[in-house]
Amino acid sequence: MSTPGRGLHGHVLDTLGPEITAGEYPPGSVLRTDELAQRFDVSRSVMREAVRVLESMYLVESRRRVGVTVRPKSEWNVYDPQVIRWRLAGADRPRQLRSLTVLRSAIEPVAAGLAARHATSEQCAELTECALGMVAHSRGHKLEGYLLHDVAFHRVILAASGNEMFARLGDVVAEVLTGRTQHDVMFEDPDPAAVTLHVQVAEAVRGGDAARAEQLTREITVGALQELDILAP
């Protein structure tokens, strides 16, 4: 399904992007815009707009008299939220989830420690609200509601760190958490221990206990990796 408001080129991207990231067009493959325009029944200008988006993600490059060439995977912008979404929808999902969760385990504990030092009173209140929302949706198969609070919680942690590089990873973490839920890489109800840990992280940040906030968040990410061993080996 195409994302609302993205128009015809969005429809093209929602098909062509996942095909490229899934390897249906291997690196070096040449895509002809006129042939693609016919395939998707869109104008060449719409097709060119879709190609420009793919170029911005470094999935393809356009060469005069050659066409649109698929770039090597090593050159893709793997931090682009849309690229993450497409890759999580493909057969390589387990490896992609593990790669992203390892990234989280390297970044989020440090971010939580920094948040304990730098979070504003408003951010502390928001973090507590998110944690309580997670508790409220942790039973009764309410994963979609739980996800909203979980994503918000981790966005606040990254933003409250005061590090702009960490803060920009909010969309990446959101895609990881969303992908786990949408692709059933979650238990029907979240692990009670993980829910409790989020509440304790919020308390540690509010109390300015950097070491505890970092350690608790590390436990969260270790638990996420252990869940992958069970659900997406």
CSV table of C-alpha atoms in Angstrom, one decimal:
chain,number,residue,atom,x,y,z
A,1,MET,CA,0.0,0.0,0.0
A,2,SER,CA,1.4,3.4,-1.0
A,3,THR,CA,1.8,6.0,1.8
A,4,PRO,CA,-0.9,8.7,1.6
A,5,GLY,CA,0.2,11.9,0.0
A,6,ARG,CA,3.1,10.5,-1.8
A,7,GLY,CA,1.3,10.3,-5.1
A,8,LEU,CA,2.1,8.1,-8.1
A,9,HIS,CA,5.9,8.1,-7.5
A,10,GLY,CA,5.1,6.7,-4.0
A,11,HIS,CA,3.3,3.8,-5.5
A,12,VAL,CA,6.3,3.1,-7.7
A,13,LEU,CA,8.7,3.3,-4.7
A,14,ASP,CA,6.6,1.0,-2.6
A,15,THR,CA,7.2,-1.8,-5.2
A,16,LEU,CA,10.6,-1.0,-6.7
A,17,GLY,CA,12.3,-0.1,-3.5
A,18,PRO,CA,11.6,-3.5,-1.8
A,19,GLU,CA,12.5,-5.3,-5.0
A,20,ILE,CA,16.0,-3.6,-5.1
A,21,THR,CA,16.7,-4.1,-1.4
A,22,ALA,CA,15.6,-7.8,-1.6
A,23,GLY,CA,18.1,-8.4,-4.4
A,24,GLU,CA,15.7,-8.9,-7.2
A,25,TYR,CA,17.8,-6.3,-9.1
A,26,PRO,CA,21.4,-7.2,-8.2
A,27,PRO,CA,24.1,-4.6,-8.0
A,28,GLY,CA,25.0,-3.5,-11.5
A,29,SER,CA,21.5,-4.1,-12.9
A,30,VAL,CA,20.4,-1.4,-15.3
A,31,LEU,CA,16.9,-0.1,-15.0
A,32,ARG,CA,15.3,1.6,-18.0
A,33,THR,CA,13.0,4.4,-17.0
A,34,ASP,CA,10.9,4.1,-20.1
A,35,GLU,CA,10.4,0.4,-19.5
A,36,LEU,CA,9.6,1.0,-15.8
A,37,ALA,CA,7.1,3.8,-16.7
A,38,GLN,CA,5.3,1.3,-18.9
A,39,ARG,CA,5.4,-1.4,-16.2
A,40,PHE,CA,3.9,0.9,-13.6
A,41,ASP,CA,1.7,2.8,-16.1
A,42,VAL,CA,3.0,6.2,-15.1
A,43,SER,CA,4.6,9.1,-17.0
A,44,ARG,CA,8.3,9.4,-17.4
A,45,SER,CA,8.3,12.4,-15.2
A,46,VAL,CA,6.8,10.4,-12.4
A,47,MET,CA,9.3,7.7,-12.9
A,48,ARG,CA,12.2,10.2,-12.9
A,49,GLU,CA,10.9,11.5,-9.5
A,50,ALA,CA,10.9,8.0,-8.1
A,51,VAL,CA,14.4,7.5,-9.4
A,52,ARG,CA,15.5,10.7,-7.7
A,53,VAL,CA,14.3,9.4,-4.4
A,54,LEU,CA,16.1,6.1,-4.9
A,55,GLU,CA,19.2,8.1,-5.8
A,56,SER,CA,18.9,10.1,-2.5
A,57,MET,CA,19.1,6.7,-0.7
A,58,TYR,CA,22.1,5.7,-2.7
A,59,LEU,CA,20.3,2.6,-4.0
A,60,VAL,CA,20.8,3.6,-7.6
A,61,GLU,CA,22.7,6.0,-9.7
A,62,SER,CA,21.8,7.5,-13.1
A,63,ARG,CA,24.3,7.6,-15.9
A,64,ARG,CA,23.7,9.3,-19.2
A,65,ARG,CA,23.5,6.8,-22.1
A,66,VAL,CA,23.6,4.0,-19.6
A,67,GLY,CA,20.5,4.3,-17.5
A,68,VAL,CA,19.7,3.8,-13.9
A,69,THR,CA,22.2,1.4,-12.3
A,70,VAL,CA,21.6,-0.4,-9.0
A,71,ARG,CA,24.5,0.4,-6.6
A,72,PRO,CA,26.3,-2.1,-4.4
A,73,LYS,CA,24.7,-2.8,-1.0
A,74,SER,CA,27.8,-1.3,0.7
A,75,GLU,CA,26.9,2.1,-0.7
A,76,TRP,CA,23.2,2.2,0.4
A,77,ASN,CA,22.1,4.6,3.0
A,78,VAL,CA,21.3,1.9,5.5
A,79,TYR,CA,20.2,4.5,8.1
A,80,ASP,CA,17.4,5.8,5.9
A,81,PRO,CA,14.1,4.8,7.6
A,82,GLN,CA,12.5,3.8,4.3
A,83,VAL,CA,15.4,1.6,3.4
A,84,ILE,CA,15.2,0.0,6.8
A,85,ARG,CA,11.5,-0.6,6.4
A,86,TRP,CA,11.9,-2.2,3.0
A,87,ARG,CA,14.7,-4.5,4.2
A,88,LEU,CA,12.7,-5.6,7.2
A,89,ALA,CA,9.9,-6.5,4.9
A,90,GLY,CA,12.2,-8.9,2.9
A,91,ALA,CA,13.7,-12.3,3.4
A,92,ASP,CA,16.8,-10.8,5.0
A,93,ARG,CA,14.7,-9.6,8.0
A,94,PRO,CA,16.4,-11.7,10.8
A,95,ARG,CA,19.9,-10.5,9.9
A,96,GLN,CA,18.7,-6.9,9.5
A,97,LEU,CA,16.9,-7.0,12.8
A,98,ARG,CA,20.0,-8.3,14.5
A,99,SER,CA,22.2,-5.7,12.9
A,100,LEU,CA,19.9,-2.9,14.0
A,101,THR,CA,19.5,-4.3,17.5
A,102,VAL,CA,23.2,-4.5,18.0
A,103,LEU,CA,23.4,-0.9,16.9
A,104,ARG,CA,20.8,0.0,19.6
A,105,SER,CA,22.8,-1.9,22.2
A,106,ALA,CA,25.9,0.2,21.4
A,107,ILE,CA,24.1,3.5,21.4
A,108,GLU,CA,21.1,3.5,23.7
A,109,PRO,CA,22.7,2.6,27.0
A,110,VAL,CA,25.2,5.5,26.6
A,111,ALA,CA,22.3,7.8,25.5
A,112,ALA,CA,20.4,6.9,28.7
A,113,GLY,CA,23.4,7.7,30.9
A,114,LEU,CA,23.7,11.1,29.2
A,115,ALA,CA,19.9,11.6,29.5
A,116,ALA,CA,20.3,11.2,33.3
A,117,ARG,CA,22.7,14.1,33.2
A,118,HIS,CA,21.0,16.4,30.7
A,119,ALA,CA,17.2,15.6,30.6
A,120,THR,CA,14.9,18.6,31.2
A,121,SER,CA,12.0,18.3,33.7
A,122,GLU,CA,9.7,18.1,30.7
A,123,GLN,CA,11.6,15.2,29.2
A,124,CYS,CA,11.7,13.4,32.5
A,125,ALA,CA,7.9,13.8,32.7
A,126,GLU,CA,7.4,12.6,29.2
A,127,LEU,CA,9.7,9.6,29.8
A,128,THR,CA,7.6,8.6,32.9
A,129,GLU,CA,4.4,9.0,30.9
A,130,CYS,CA,5.7,6.8,28.1
A,131,ALA,CA,6.8,4.1,30.6
A,132,LEU,CA,3.4,4.1,32.3
A,133,GLY,CA,1.7,3.9,28.9
A,134,MET,CA,3.8,0.8,28.2
A,135,VAL,CA,2.7,-0.7,31.5
A,136,ALA,CA,-0.9,0.0,30.6
A,137,HIS,CA,-0.6,-1.7,27.2
A,138,SER,CA,1.6,-4.6,28.3
A,139,ARG,CA,-1.3,-7.1,28.8
A,140,GLY,CA,-4.2,-8.2,26.7
A,141,HIS,CA,-2.4,-8.3,23.3
A,142,LYS,CA,-2.3,-4.6,22.9
A,143,LEU,CA,1.0,-4.5,20.9
A,144,GLU,CA,0.0,-1.6,18.7
A,145,GLY,CA,-0.7,0.6,21.7
A,146,TYR,CA,2.4,-0.6,23.4
A,147,LEU,CA,4.5,0.2,20.3
A,148,LEU,CA,3.4,3.8,20.3
A,149,HIS,CA,4.6,4.4,23.9
A,150,ASP,CA,7.7,2.2,23.3
A,151,VAL,CA,8.8,4.3,20.3
A,152,ALA,CA,8.1,7.5,22.1
A,153,PHE,CA,10.1,6.4,25.1
A,154,HIS,CA,13.2,5.6,23.1
A,155,ARG,CA,12.9,8.8,21.1
A,156,VAL,CA,12.9,10.8,24.4
A,157,ILE,CA,16.0,8.9,25.6
A,158,LEU,CA,17.9,9.7,22.5
A,159,ALA,CA,16.8,13.3,22.4
A,160,ALA,CA,17.4,13.9,26.1
A,161,SER,CA,21.0,12.7,25.8
A,162,GLY,CA,21.8,16.1,24.5
A,163,ASN,CA,23.8,14.5,21.6
A,164,GLU,CA,22.5,15.6,18.2
A,165,MET,CA,23.9,12.5,16.6
A,166,PHE,CA,22.1,10.2,19.0
A,167,ALA,CA,18.9,12.2,18.6
A,168,ARG,CA,18.9,11.7,14.8
A,169,LEU,CA,18.8,7.9,15.4
A,170,GLY,CA,15.2,8.3,16.7
A,171,ASP,CA,13.7,7.3,13.3
A,172,VAL,CA,16.1,4.4,13.0
A,173,VAL,CA,15.1,3.0,16.4
A,174,ALA,CA,11.4,3.7,15.6
A,175,GLU,CA,11.7,1.5,12.5
A,176,VAL,CA,13.3,-1.3,14.4
A,177,LEU,CA,10.6,-1.3,17.1
A,178,THR,CA,7.8,-1.0,14.5
A,179,GLY,CA,9.3,-3.8,12.3
A,180,ARG,CA,9.5,-6.2,15.3
A,181,THR,CA,5.7,-5.6,15.9
A,182,GLN,CA,4.5,-5.6,12.3
A,183,HIS,CA,6.5,-8.7,11.4
A,184,ASP,CA,5.5,-10.7,14.5
A,185,VAL,CA,9.0,-10.7,16.0
A,186,MET,CA,7.4,-10.0,19.4
A,187,PHE,CA,5.7,-12.2,22.0
A,188,GLU,CA,1.9,-11.7,22.2
A,189,ASP,CA,2.5,-9.7,25.3
A,190,PRO,CA,5.8,-7.9,26.0
A,191,ASP,CA,8.2,-9.4,28.5
A,192,PRO,CA,7.2,-8.2,32.0
A,193,ALA,CA,10.8,-7.8,33.0
A,194,ALA,CA,11.5,-5.5,30.0
A,195,VAL,CA,8.5,-3.4,30.8
A,196,THR,CA,9.7,-3.0,34.4
A,197,LEU,CA,13.2,-2.1,33.2
A,198,HIS,CA,11.7,0.8,31.1
A,199,VAL,CA,10.0,2.1,34.2
A,200,GLN,CA,13.2,1.8,36.2
A,201,VAL,CA,15.1,3.7,33.4
A,202,ALA,CA,12.6,6.5,33.6
A,203,GLU,CA,13.2,6.6,37.4
A,204,ALA,CA,17.0,6.6,37.0
A,205,VAL,CA,16.9,9.4,34.5
A,206,ARG,CA,14.6,11.5,36.6
A,207,GLY,CA,16.9,10.8,39.6
A,208,GLY,CA,20.0,11.8,37.7
A,209,ASP,CA,21.6,8.3,38.2
A,210,ALA,CA,23.6,8.0,35.0
A,211,ALA,CA,25.3,4.7,35.8
A,212,ARG,CA,22.0,3.0,36.7
A,213,ALA,CA,20.2,4.4,33.6
A,214,GLU,CA,23.0,3.1,31.4
A,215,GLN,CA,23.1,-0.4,33.0
A,216,LEU,CA,19.3,-0.8,32.9
A,217,THR,CA,19.1,0.2,29.3
A,218,ARG,CA,21.9,-2.2,28.5
A,219,GLU,CA,19.7,-4.9,30.1
A,220,ILE,CA,16.8,-3.9,27.8
A,221,THR,CA,19.0,-4.2,24.7
A,222,VAL,CA,20.4,-7.6,25.8
A,223,GLY,CA,16.9,-8.8,26.3
A,224,ALA,CA,15.9,-7.6,22.8
A,225,LEU,CA,18.8,-9.6,21.3
A,226,GLN,CA,17.8,-12.7,23.3
A,227,GLU,CA,14.2,-12.4,22.0
A,228,LEU,CA,15.6,-12.4,18.4
A,229,ASP,CA,17.4,-15.7,19.2
A,230,ILE,CA,14.0,-17.2,19.9
A,231,LEU,CA,11.7,-15.4,17.4
A,232,ALA,CA,14.0,-14.6,14.5
A,233,PRO,CA,17.0,-17.0,14.6
